[in-house]
Amino acid sequence: MLNFHEMVPKKVFFTKGVGVHREKLASFELALRGAGVAQCNLVLVSSIYPPGCKIISKEEGLKLLRPGEIVFAVYDRESNNEPNRLSAASVGLAIPADSSMHGYLSEHHSFGETDEKAGDYAEDLAASMLATTLGIEFNSELDWDEREQIFKMSGKIVRTTNITQSAVGNKDGLWTTVFAAAVFINDDNPPMDTGKSLPLNAQATPQEEILSQMVEGQRKNSEARDHLALRQKEPAKSAIEQARLVPSPRKNLS
């Protein structure tokens, strides 16, 4: 039976990338590669940051991803093929002081905005959504810097931040795609380390056990066929050679 508590992520990391290619889809693929997540199937989710979710580094997070894995993420992207046109993609985050409560993530993409401007806007969106949930009163017409002070002075919002990727359109008119994401990690993912075997107490899934048995069976069958083929190619030994192979009854004195 599916345990829904296991579907609440315990870890998250932030990443970004940019890709340039004559095909729009290929430029997006290159942006995903730049972010380090091209090997996964990303599923876009909405804006809730789970209670108690731990932020880890990109390097640590990438080690926990498995090729082909379905990965939930809050992300945004923007593409254009206009020379020298500035584009940006950003994800904002706001975390409440009460770790038992959820926070908010926001997505924002734009043209003509620098990293700082697009990032501030995404951060503002996340903080404003969290503030309305926590009952913090503020004037939506105020600048982000002023509202940020109000939010933090309330004592109910402990942290706001963002990750943003901007890029100037390729001068030759190639597609330029920017990508930013907050990537959630399944709590049961072991670190990827091809140089080491799994711990002795690690339990393989039934699918992994079946696959292992199939591979081992194929290896043994291949070895048996190679051995049989080698025996068939060997010339028959003469009677003298066979006699030499009979062990001597004398013991070795050395």
PDB file of C-alpha atoms in Angstrom:
ATOM      1  CA  MET A   1       0.000   0.000   0.000  1.00  0.00           C
ATOM      2  CA  LEU A   2       1.250   3.479  -0.875  1.00  0.00           C
ATOM      3  CA  ASN A   3       2.311   5.511   2.146  1.00  0.00           C
ATOM      4  CA  PHE A   4       1.425   9.122   1.411  1.00  0.00           C
ATOM      5  CA  HIS A   5       3.698  10.361   4.200  1.00  0.00           C
ATOM      6  CA  GLU A   6       6.646   9.120   2.147  1.00  0.00           C
ATOM      7  CA  MET A   7       5.621  11.451  -0.684  1.00  0.00           C
ATOM      8  CA  VAL A   8       6.448  14.567   1.342  1.00  0.00           C
ATOM      9  CA  PRO A   9       9.995  15.562   0.313  1.00  0.00           C
ATOM     10  CA  LYS A  10      12.543  16.014   3.083  1.00  0.00           C
ATOM     11  CA  LYS A  11      15.241  17.634   0.938  1.00  0.00           C
ATOM     12  CA  VAL A  12      15.469  20.182  -1.873  1.00  0.00           C
ATOM     13  CA  PHE A  13      18.232  21.782  -3.896  1.00  0.00           C
ATOM     14  CA  PHE A  14      18.316  24.738  -6.264  1.00  0.00           C
ATOM     15  CA  THR A  15      19.868  24.735  -9.704  1.00  0.00           C
ATOM     16  CA  LYS A  16      19.902  26.670 -12.969  1.00  0.00           C
ATOM     17  CA  GLY A  17      21.221  26.502 -16.515  1.00  0.00           C
ATOM     18  CA  VAL A  18      21.255  28.059 -19.970  1.00  0.00           C
ATOM     19  CA  GLY A  19      21.271  26.391 -23.386  1.00  0.00           C
ATOM     20  CA  VAL A  20      21.816  27.654 -26.937  1.00  0.00           C
ATOM     21  CA  HIS A  21      20.853  25.734 -30.094  1.00  0.00           C
ATOM     22  CA  ARG A  22      19.213  26.243 -33.480  1.00  0.00           C
ATOM     23  CA  GLU A  23      16.283  24.094 -32.267  1.00  0.00           C
ATOM     24  CA  LYS A  24      14.163  25.420 -29.402  1.00  0.00           C
ATOM     25  CA  LEU A  25      13.663  22.011 -27.762  1.00  0.00           C
ATOM     26  CA  ALA A  26      17.367  21.239 -28.005  1.00  0.00           C
ATOM     27  CA  SER A  27      18.215  24.530 -26.317  1.00  0.00           C
ATOM     28  CA  PHE A  28      15.927  23.532 -23.433  1.00  0.00           C
ATOM     29  CA  GLU A  29      17.694  20.168 -23.223  1.00  0.00           C
ATOM     30  CA  LEU A  30      21.047  21.926 -23.035  1.00  0.00           C
ATOM     31  CA  ALA A  31      19.737  24.206 -20.284  1.00  0.00           C
ATOM     32  CA  LEU A  32      18.659  21.101 -18.327  1.00  0.00           C
ATOM     33  CA  ARG A  33      22.129  19.636 -18.826  1.00  0.00           C
ATOM     34  CA  GLY A  34      23.654  22.841 -17.560  1.00  0.00           C
ATOM     35  CA  ALA A  35      21.472  22.505 -14.458  1.00  0.00           C
ATOM     36  CA  GLY A  36      22.468  18.840 -14.095  1.00  0.00           C
ATOM     37  CA  VAL A  37      18.940  17.377 -14.287  1.00  0.00           C
ATOM     38  CA  ALA A  38      18.604  16.339 -17.946  1.00  0.00           C
ATOM     39  CA  GLN A  39      18.766  12.647 -17.039  1.00  0.00           C
ATOM     40  CA  CYS A  40      15.528  12.836 -15.022  1.00  0.00           C
ATOM     41  CA  ASN A  41      11.849  13.155 -15.920  1.00  0.00           C
ATOM     42  CA  LEU A  42      10.823  16.443 -14.332  1.00  0.00           C
ATOM     43  CA  VAL A  43       7.261  16.912 -13.109  1.00  0.00           C
ATOM     44  CA  LEU A  44       6.245  20.522 -12.488  1.00  0.00           C
ATOM     45  CA  VAL A  45       4.440  20.952  -9.172  1.00  0.00           C
ATOM     46  CA  SER A  46       2.846  23.975  -7.556  1.00  0.00           C
ATOM     47  CA  SER A  47       4.162  26.355  -4.961  1.00  0.00           C
ATOM     48  CA  ILE A  48       4.221  24.623  -1.560  1.00  0.00           C
ATOM     49  CA  TYR A  49       7.511  24.250   0.288  1.00  0.00           C
ATOM     50  CA  PRO A  50       7.114  21.235   2.647  1.00  0.00           C
ATOM     51  CA  PRO A  51       7.411  21.779   6.412  1.00  0.00           C
ATOM     52  CA  GLY A  52      10.900  21.014   7.701  1.00  0.00           C
ATOM     53  CA  CYS A  53      12.303  20.467   4.217  1.00  0.00           C
ATOM     54  CA  LYS A  54      16.114  20.727   4.282  1.00  0.00           C
ATOM     55  CA  ILE A  55      17.975  22.776   1.669  1.00  0.00           C
ATOM     56  CA  ILE A  56      21.049  20.915   0.438  1.00  0.00           C
ATOM     57  CA  SER A  57      23.749  21.929  -2.035  1.00  0.00           C
ATOM     58  CA  LYS A  58      23.406  21.318  -5.758  1.00  0.00           C
ATOM     59  CA  GLU A  59      26.397  18.968  -5.661  1.00  0.00           C
ATOM     60  CA  GLU A  60      24.847  16.861  -2.905  1.00  0.00           C
ATOM     61  CA  GLY A  61      21.438  16.876  -4.559  1.00  0.00           C
ATOM     62  CA  LEU A  62      22.699  15.738  -7.960  1.00  0.00           C
ATOM     63  CA  LYS A  63      24.315  12.702  -6.332  1.00  0.00           C
ATOM     64  CA  LEU A  64      20.876  11.635  -5.074  1.00  0.00           C
ATOM     65  CA  LEU A  65      19.202  11.677  -8.494  1.00  0.00           C
ATOM     66  CA  ARG A  66      18.879   8.471 -10.517  1.00  0.00           C
ATOM     67  CA  PRO A  67      18.709   8.407 -14.337  1.00  0.00           C
ATOM     68  CA  GLY A  68      15.133   8.071 -15.540  1.00  0.00           C
ATOM     69  CA  GLU A  69      13.695   8.952 -12.138  1.00  0.00           C
ATOM     70  CA  ILE A  70      10.447  10.941 -11.986  1.00  0.00           C
ATOM     71  CA  VAL A  71      11.479  14.067 -10.094  1.00  0.00           C
ATOM     72  CA  PHE A  72       9.124  16.702  -8.726  1.00  0.00           C
ATOM     73  CA  ALA A  73      10.289  20.293  -9.081  1.00  0.00           C
ATOM     74  CA  VAL A  74       9.130  23.890  -9.053  1.00  0.00           C
ATOM     75  CA  TYR A  75      10.783  25.406 -12.095  1.00  0.00           C
ATOM     76  CA  ASP A  76      10.468  28.058 -14.767  1.00  0.00           C
ATOM     77  CA  ARG A  77      11.987  28.602 -18.200  1.00  0.00           C
ATOM     78  CA  GLU A  78      12.067  31.172 -20.941  1.00  0.00           C
ATOM     79  CA  SER A  79      13.245  30.938 -24.551  1.00  0.00           C
ATOM     80  CA  ASN A  80      13.852  33.371 -27.387  1.00  0.00           C
ATOM     81  CA  ASN A  81      15.684  33.486 -30.709  1.00  0.00           C
ATOM     82  CA  GLU A  82      16.023  37.259 -30.937  1.00  0.00           C
ATOM     83  CA  PRO A  83      19.631  38.468 -31.015  1.00  0.00           C
ATOM     84  CA  ASN A  84      20.724  40.283 -27.842  1.00  0.00           C
ATOM     85  CA  ARG A  85      17.302  40.043 -26.165  1.00  0.00           C
ATOM     86  CA  LEU A  86      17.657  39.574 -22.403  1.00  0.00           C
ATOM     87  CA  SER A  87      15.517  36.851 -20.795  1.00  0.00           C
ATOM     88  CA  ALA A  88      15.353  35.446 -17.273  1.00  0.00           C
ATOM     89  CA  ALA A  89      13.847  32.543 -15.337  1.00  0.00           C
ATOM     90  CA  SER A  90      13.606  32.560 -11.562  1.00  0.00           C
ATOM     91  CA  VAL A  91      12.305  30.596  -8.576  1.00  0.00           C
ATOM     92  CA  GLY A  92      11.670  32.392  -5.272  1.00  0.00           C
ATOM     93  CA  LEU A  93      11.429  30.924  -1.777  1.00  0.00           C
ATOM     94  CA  ALA A  94       9.915  32.063   1.514  1.00  0.00           C
ATOM     95  CA  ILE A  95      10.231  29.962   4.679  1.00  0.00           C
ATOM     96  CA  PRO A  96       8.195  30.522   7.873  1.00  0.00           C
ATOM     97  CA  ALA A  97       9.836  30.768  11.279  1.00  0.00           C
ATOM     98  CA  ASP A  98       7.596  27.923  12.497  1.00  0.00           C
ATOM     99  CA  SER A  99       9.189  24.813  10.994  1.00  0.00           C
ATOM    100  CA  SER A 100       5.954  22.862  11.382  1.00  0.00           C
ATOM    101  CA  MET A 101       4.305  25.104   8.780  1.00  0.00           C
ATOM    102  CA  HIS A 102       4.789  25.084   5.015  1.00  0.00           C
ATOM    103  CA  GLY A 103       6.469  27.803   3.016  1.00  0.00           C
ATOM    104  CA  TYR A 104       6.065  28.973  -0.565  1.00  0.00           C
ATOM    105  CA  LEU A 105       7.957  28.695  -3.822  1.00  0.00           C
ATOM    106  CA  SER A 106       7.224  30.899  -6.813  1.00  0.00           C
ATOM    107  CA  GLU A 107       8.077  30.848 -10.520  1.00  0.00           C
ATOM    108  CA  HIS A 108       8.780  33.884 -12.675  1.00  0.00           C
ATOM    109  CA  HIS A 109      10.057  34.393 -16.219  1.00  0.00           C
ATOM    110  CA  SER A 110      10.522  37.648 -18.070  1.00  0.00           C
ATOM    111  CA  PHE A 111      12.239  39.641 -20.793  1.00  0.00           C
ATOM    112  CA  GLY A 112      14.436  42.662 -20.236  1.00  0.00           C
ATOM    113  CA  GLU A 113      15.063  41.962 -16.533  1.00  0.00           C
ATOM    114  CA  THR A 114      18.451  41.421 -14.935  1.00  0.00           C
ATOM    115  CA  ASP A 115      19.164  38.582 -12.513  1.00  0.00           C
ATOM    116  CA  GLU A 116      18.619  40.909  -9.577  1.00  0.00           C
ATOM    117  CA  LYS A 117      15.321  42.350 -10.773  1.00  0.00           C
ATOM    118  CA  ALA A 118      13.809  39.021 -11.829  1.00  0.00           C
ATOM    119  CA  GLY A 119      15.053  37.347  -8.634  1.00  0.00           C
ATOM    120  CA  ASP A 120      13.612  40.049  -6.400  1.00  0.00           C
ATOM    121  CA  TYR A 121      10.256  39.726  -8.148  1.00  0.00           C
ATOM    122  CA  ALA A 122      10.143  35.942  -7.651  1.00  0.00           C
ATOM    123  CA  GLU A 123      11.229  36.313  -4.027  1.00  0.00           C
ATOM    124  CA  ASP A 124       8.548  38.958  -3.503  1.00  0.00           C
ATOM    125  CA  LEU A 125       5.874  36.639  -4.920  1.00  0.00           C
ATOM    126  CA  ALA A 126       6.815  33.801  -2.576  1.00  0.00           C
ATOM    127  CA  ALA A 127       7.030  36.075   0.474  1.00  0.00           C
ATOM    128  CA  SER A 128       3.715  37.749  -0.284  1.00  0.00           C
ATOM    129  CA  MET A 129       1.933  34.410  -0.615  1.00  0.00           C
ATOM    130  CA  LEU A 130       3.382  33.254   2.689  1.00  0.00           C
ATOM    131  CA  ALA A 131       2.543  36.549   4.397  1.00  0.00           C
ATOM    132  CA  THR A 132      -1.132  36.283   3.456  1.00  0.00           C
ATOM    133  CA  THR A 133      -1.190  32.736   4.871  1.00  0.00           C
ATOM    134  CA  LEU A 134       0.391  33.885   8.138  1.00  0.00           C
ATOM    135  CA  GLY A 135      -1.888  36.880   8.477  1.00  0.00           C
ATOM    136  CA  ILE A 136       0.834  39.508   8.114  1.00  0.00           C
ATOM    137  CA  GLU A 137      -0.652  42.835   7.075  1.00  0.00           C
ATOM    138  CA  PHE A 138       1.226  44.768   4.388  1.00  0.00           C
ATOM    139  CA  ASN A 139       0.647  47.271   1.622  1.00  0.00           C
ATOM    140  CA  SER A 140       0.973  45.531  -1.729  1.00  0.00           C
ATOM    141  CA  GLU A 141       1.902  48.874  -3.331  1.00  0.00           C
ATOM    142  CA  LEU A 142       5.139  49.127  -1.365  1.00  0.00           C
ATOM    143  CA  ASP A 143       8.446  48.274  -2.988  1.00  0.00           C
ATOM    144  CA  TRP A 144       9.868  44.816  -2.324  1.00  0.00           C
ATOM    145  CA  ASP A 145      12.638  46.189  -0.090  1.00  0.00           C
ATOM    146  CA  GLU A 146      10.067  47.827   2.177  1.00  0.00           C
ATOM    147  CA  ARG A 147       7.814  44.794   2.286  1.00  0.00           C
ATOM    148  CA  GLU A 148      10.779  42.530   2.958  1.00  0.00           C
ATOM    149  CA  GLN A 149      11.525  44.498   6.108  1.00  0.00           C
ATOM    150  CA  ILE A 150       7.897  44.277   7.228  1.00  0.00           C
ATOM    151  CA  PHE A 151       7.834  40.511   6.656  1.00  0.00           C
ATOM    152  CA  LYS A 152      11.047  39.872   8.560  1.00  0.00           C
ATOM    153  CA  MET A 153      10.186  42.261  11.384  1.00  0.00           C
ATOM    154  CA  SER A 154       6.973  40.319  11.940  1.00  0.00           C
ATOM    155  CA  GLY A 155       9.074  37.407  13.194  1.00  0.00           C
ATOM    156  CA  LYS A 156       6.923  34.985  11.217  1.00  0.00           C
ATOM    157  CA  ILE A 157       9.089  34.721   8.100  1.00  0.00           C
ATOM    158  CA  VAL A 158      12.623  33.529   8.743  1.00  0.00           C
ATOM    159  CA  ARG A 159      14.094  33.474   5.248  1.00  0.00           C
ATOM    160  CA  THR A 160      13.499  34.583   1.669  1.00  0.00           C
ATOM    161  CA  THR A 161      15.765  33.875  -1.287  1.00  0.00           C
ATOM    162  CA  ASN A 162      15.763  33.103  -5.011  1.00  0.00           C
ATOM    163  CA  ILE A 163      17.693  31.410  -7.775  1.00  0.00           C
ATOM    164  CA  THR A 164      17.737  33.124 -11.169  1.00  0.00           C
ATOM    165  CA  GLN A 165      19.231  32.475 -14.580  1.00  0.00           C
ATOM    166  CA  SER A 166      19.370  35.240 -17.175  1.00  0.00           C
ATOM    167  CA  ALA A 167      21.024  35.334 -20.596  1.00  0.00           C
ATOM    168  CA  VAL A 168      21.311  37.572 -23.625  1.00  0.00           C
ATOM    169  CA  GLY A 169      19.894  36.118 -26.850  1.00  0.00           C
ATOM    170  CA  ASN A 170      22.422  34.572 -29.213  1.00  0.00           C
ATOM    171  CA  LYS A 171      23.766  37.146 -31.677  1.00  0.00           C
ATOM    172  CA  ASP A 172      23.203  34.751 -34.609  1.00  0.00           C
ATOM    173  CA  GLY A 173      19.550  34.172 -33.775  1.00  0.00           C
ATOM    174  CA  LEU A 174      19.918  30.709 -32.223  1.00  0.00           C
ATOM    175  CA  TRP A 175      17.399  29.716 -29.551  1.00  0.00           C
ATOM    176  CA  THR A 176      18.522  30.690 -26.056  1.00  0.00           C
ATOM    177  CA  THR A 177      16.748  29.037 -23.117  1.00  0.00           C
ATOM    178  CA  VAL A 178      17.153  29.928 -19.442  1.00  0.00           C
ATOM    179  CA  PHE A 179      16.058  27.555 -16.666  1.00  0.00           C
ATOM    180  CA  ALA A 180      15.818  27.755 -12.861  1.00  0.00           C
ATOM    181  CA  ALA A 181      14.450  25.158 -10.468  1.00  0.00           C
ATOM    182  CA  ALA A 182      13.901  23.941  -6.932  1.00  0.00           C
ATOM    183  CA  VAL A 183      14.293  20.158  -7.151  1.00  0.00           C
ATOM    184  CA  PHE A 184      12.764  17.877  -4.518  1.00  0.00           C
ATOM    185  CA  ILE A 185      14.554  14.711  -3.429  1.00  0.00           C
ATOM    186  CA  ASN A 186      12.862  11.460  -2.422  1.00  0.00           C
ATOM    187  CA  ASP A 187      13.929  10.619   1.108  1.00  0.00           C
ATOM    188  CA  ASP A 188      14.855   7.011   0.231  1.00  0.00           C
ATOM    189  CA  ASN A 189      17.285   7.858  -2.581  1.00  0.00           C
ATOM    190  CA  PRO A 190      20.800   6.492  -1.893  1.00  0.00           C
ATOM    191  CA  PRO A 191      23.752   8.531  -3.170  1.00  0.00           C
ATOM    192  CA  MET A 192      24.882   7.515  -6.639  1.00  0.00           C
ATOM    193  CA  ASP A 193      28.377   5.991  -6.374  1.00  0.00           C
ATOM    194  CA  THR A 194      29.363   3.623  -9.135  1.00  0.00           C
ATOM    195  CA  GLY A 195      32.722   2.951  -7.522  1.00  0.00           C
ATOM    196  CA  LYS A 196      31.292   1.309  -4.413  1.00  0.00           C
ATOM    197  CA  SER A 197      28.878  -1.517  -3.789  1.00  0.00           C
ATOM    198  CA  LEU A 198      25.717  -1.156  -1.754  1.00  0.00           C
ATOM    199  CA  PRO A 199      25.958  -1.670   2.009  1.00  0.00           C
ATOM    200  CA  LEU A 200      25.568  -5.276   3.145  1.00  0.00           C
ATOM    201  CA  ASN A 201      22.349  -4.456   4.936  1.00  0.00           C
ATOM    202  CA  ALA A 202      20.829  -2.708   1.917  1.00  0.00           C
ATOM    203  CA  GLN A 203      17.799  -4.590   0.589  1.00  0.00           C
ATOM    204  CA  ALA A 204      17.312  -4.763  -3.145  1.00  0.00           C
ATOM    205  CA  THR A 205      13.859  -4.376  -4.599  1.00  0.00           C
ATOM    206  CA  PRO A 206      12.217  -7.457  -6.212  1.00  0.00           C
ATOM    207  CA  GLN A 207      12.818  -5.880  -9.627  1.00  0.00           C
ATOM    208  CA  GLU A 208      16.505  -5.393  -8.853  1.00  0.00           C
ATOM    209  CA  GLU A 209      16.839  -8.980  -7.613  1.00  0.00           C
ATOM    210  CA  ILE A 210      15.213 -10.365 -10.772  1.00  0.00           C
ATOM    211  CA  LEU A 211      17.444  -8.219 -12.965  1.00  0.00           C
ATOM    212  CA  SER A 212      20.521  -9.327 -11.032  1.00  0.00           C
ATOM    213  CA  GLN A 213      19.537 -12.995 -11.451  1.00  0.00           C
ATOM    214  CA  MET A 214      18.969 -12.500 -15.173  1.00  0.00           C
ATOM    215  CA  VAL A 215      22.359 -10.831 -15.635  1.00  0.00           C
ATOM    216  CA  GLU A 216      24.115 -13.531 -13.608  1.00  0.00           C
ATOM    217  CA  GLY A 217      22.364 -16.265 -15.588  1.00  0.00           C
ATOM    218  CA  GLN A 218      23.333 -14.671 -18.876  1.00  0.00           C
ATOM    219  CA  ARG A 219      26.950 -14.378 -17.694  1.00  0.00           C
ATOM    220  CA  LYS A 220      27.132 -18.060 -16.719  1.00  0.00           C
ATOM    221  CA  ASN A 221      25.532 -19.177 -20.001  1.00  0.00           C
ATOM    222  CA  SER A 222      28.026 -17.077 -21.936  1.00  0.00           C
ATOM    223  CA  GLU A 223      30.958 -18.553 -20.015  1.00  0.00           C
ATOM    224  CA  ALA A 224      29.664 -22.090 -20.628  1.00  0.00           C
ATOM    225  CA  ARG A 225      29.324 -21.486 -24.369  1.00  0.00           C
ATOM    226  CA  ASP A 226      32.826 -20.001 -24.566  1.00  0.00           C
ATOM    227  CA  HIS A 227      34.278 -22.957 -22.652  1.00  0.00           C
ATOM    228  CA  LEU A 228      32.524 -25.494 -24.900  1.00  0.00           C
ATOM    229  CA  ALA A 229      33.691 -23.709 -28.048  1.00  0.00           C
ATOM    230  CA  LEU A 230      37.268 -23.672 -26.763  1.00  0.00           C
ATOM    231  CA  ARG A 231      37.171 -27.407 -25.990  1.00  0.00           C
ATOM    232  CA  GLN A 232      35.875 -28.187 -29.459  1.00  0.00           C
ATOM    233  CA  LYS A 233      38.748 -26.256 -31.048  1.00  0.00           C
ATOM    234  CA  GLU A 234      41.449 -28.048 -29.021  1.00  0.00           C
ATOM    235  CA  PRO A 235      43.269 -30.847 -30.952  1.00  0.00           C
ATOM    236  CA  ALA A 236      43.033 -34.355 -29.520  1.00  0.00           C
ATOM    237  CA  LYS A 237      45.975 -35.196 -27.273  1.00  0.00           C
ATOM    238  CA  SER A 238      48.204 -38.107 -28.220  1.00  0.00           C
ATOM    239  CA  ALA A 239      48.518 -41.156 -25.988  1.00  0.00           C
ATOM    240  CA  ILE A 240      51.997 -40.003 -24.903  1.00  0.00           C
ATOM    241  CA  GLU A 241      50.673 -36.528 -23.948  1.00  0.00           C
ATOM    242  CA  GLN A 242      47.772 -38.077 -22.052  1.00  0.00           C
ATOM    243  CA  ALA A 243      50.184 -40.354 -20.192  1.00  0.00           C
ATOM    244  CA  ARG A 244      52.234 -37.357 -19.141  1.00  0.00           C
ATOM    245  CA  LEU A 245      49.136 -35.856 -17.578  1.00  0.00           C
ATOM    246  CA  VAL A 246      48.684 -38.860 -15.213  1.00  0.00           C
ATOM    247  CA  PRO A 247      49.922 -37.750 -11.770  1.00  0.00           C
ATOM    248  CA  SER A 248      52.944 -39.578 -10.364  1.00  0.00           C
ATOM    249  CA  PRO A 249      52.365 -41.636  -7.197  1.00  0.00           C
ATOM    250  CA  ARG A 250      55.671 -40.336  -5.753  1.00  0.00           C
ATOM    251  CA  LYS A 251      55.451 -37.605  -3.170  1.00  0.00           C
ATOM    252  CA  ASN A 252      57.256 -34.337  -3.484  1.00  0.00           C
ATOM    253  CA  LEU A 253      60.136 -34.299  -0.948  1.00  0.00           C
ATOM    254  CA  SER A 254      60.595 -30.567  -1.001  1.00  0.00           C
TER     255      SER A 254
END
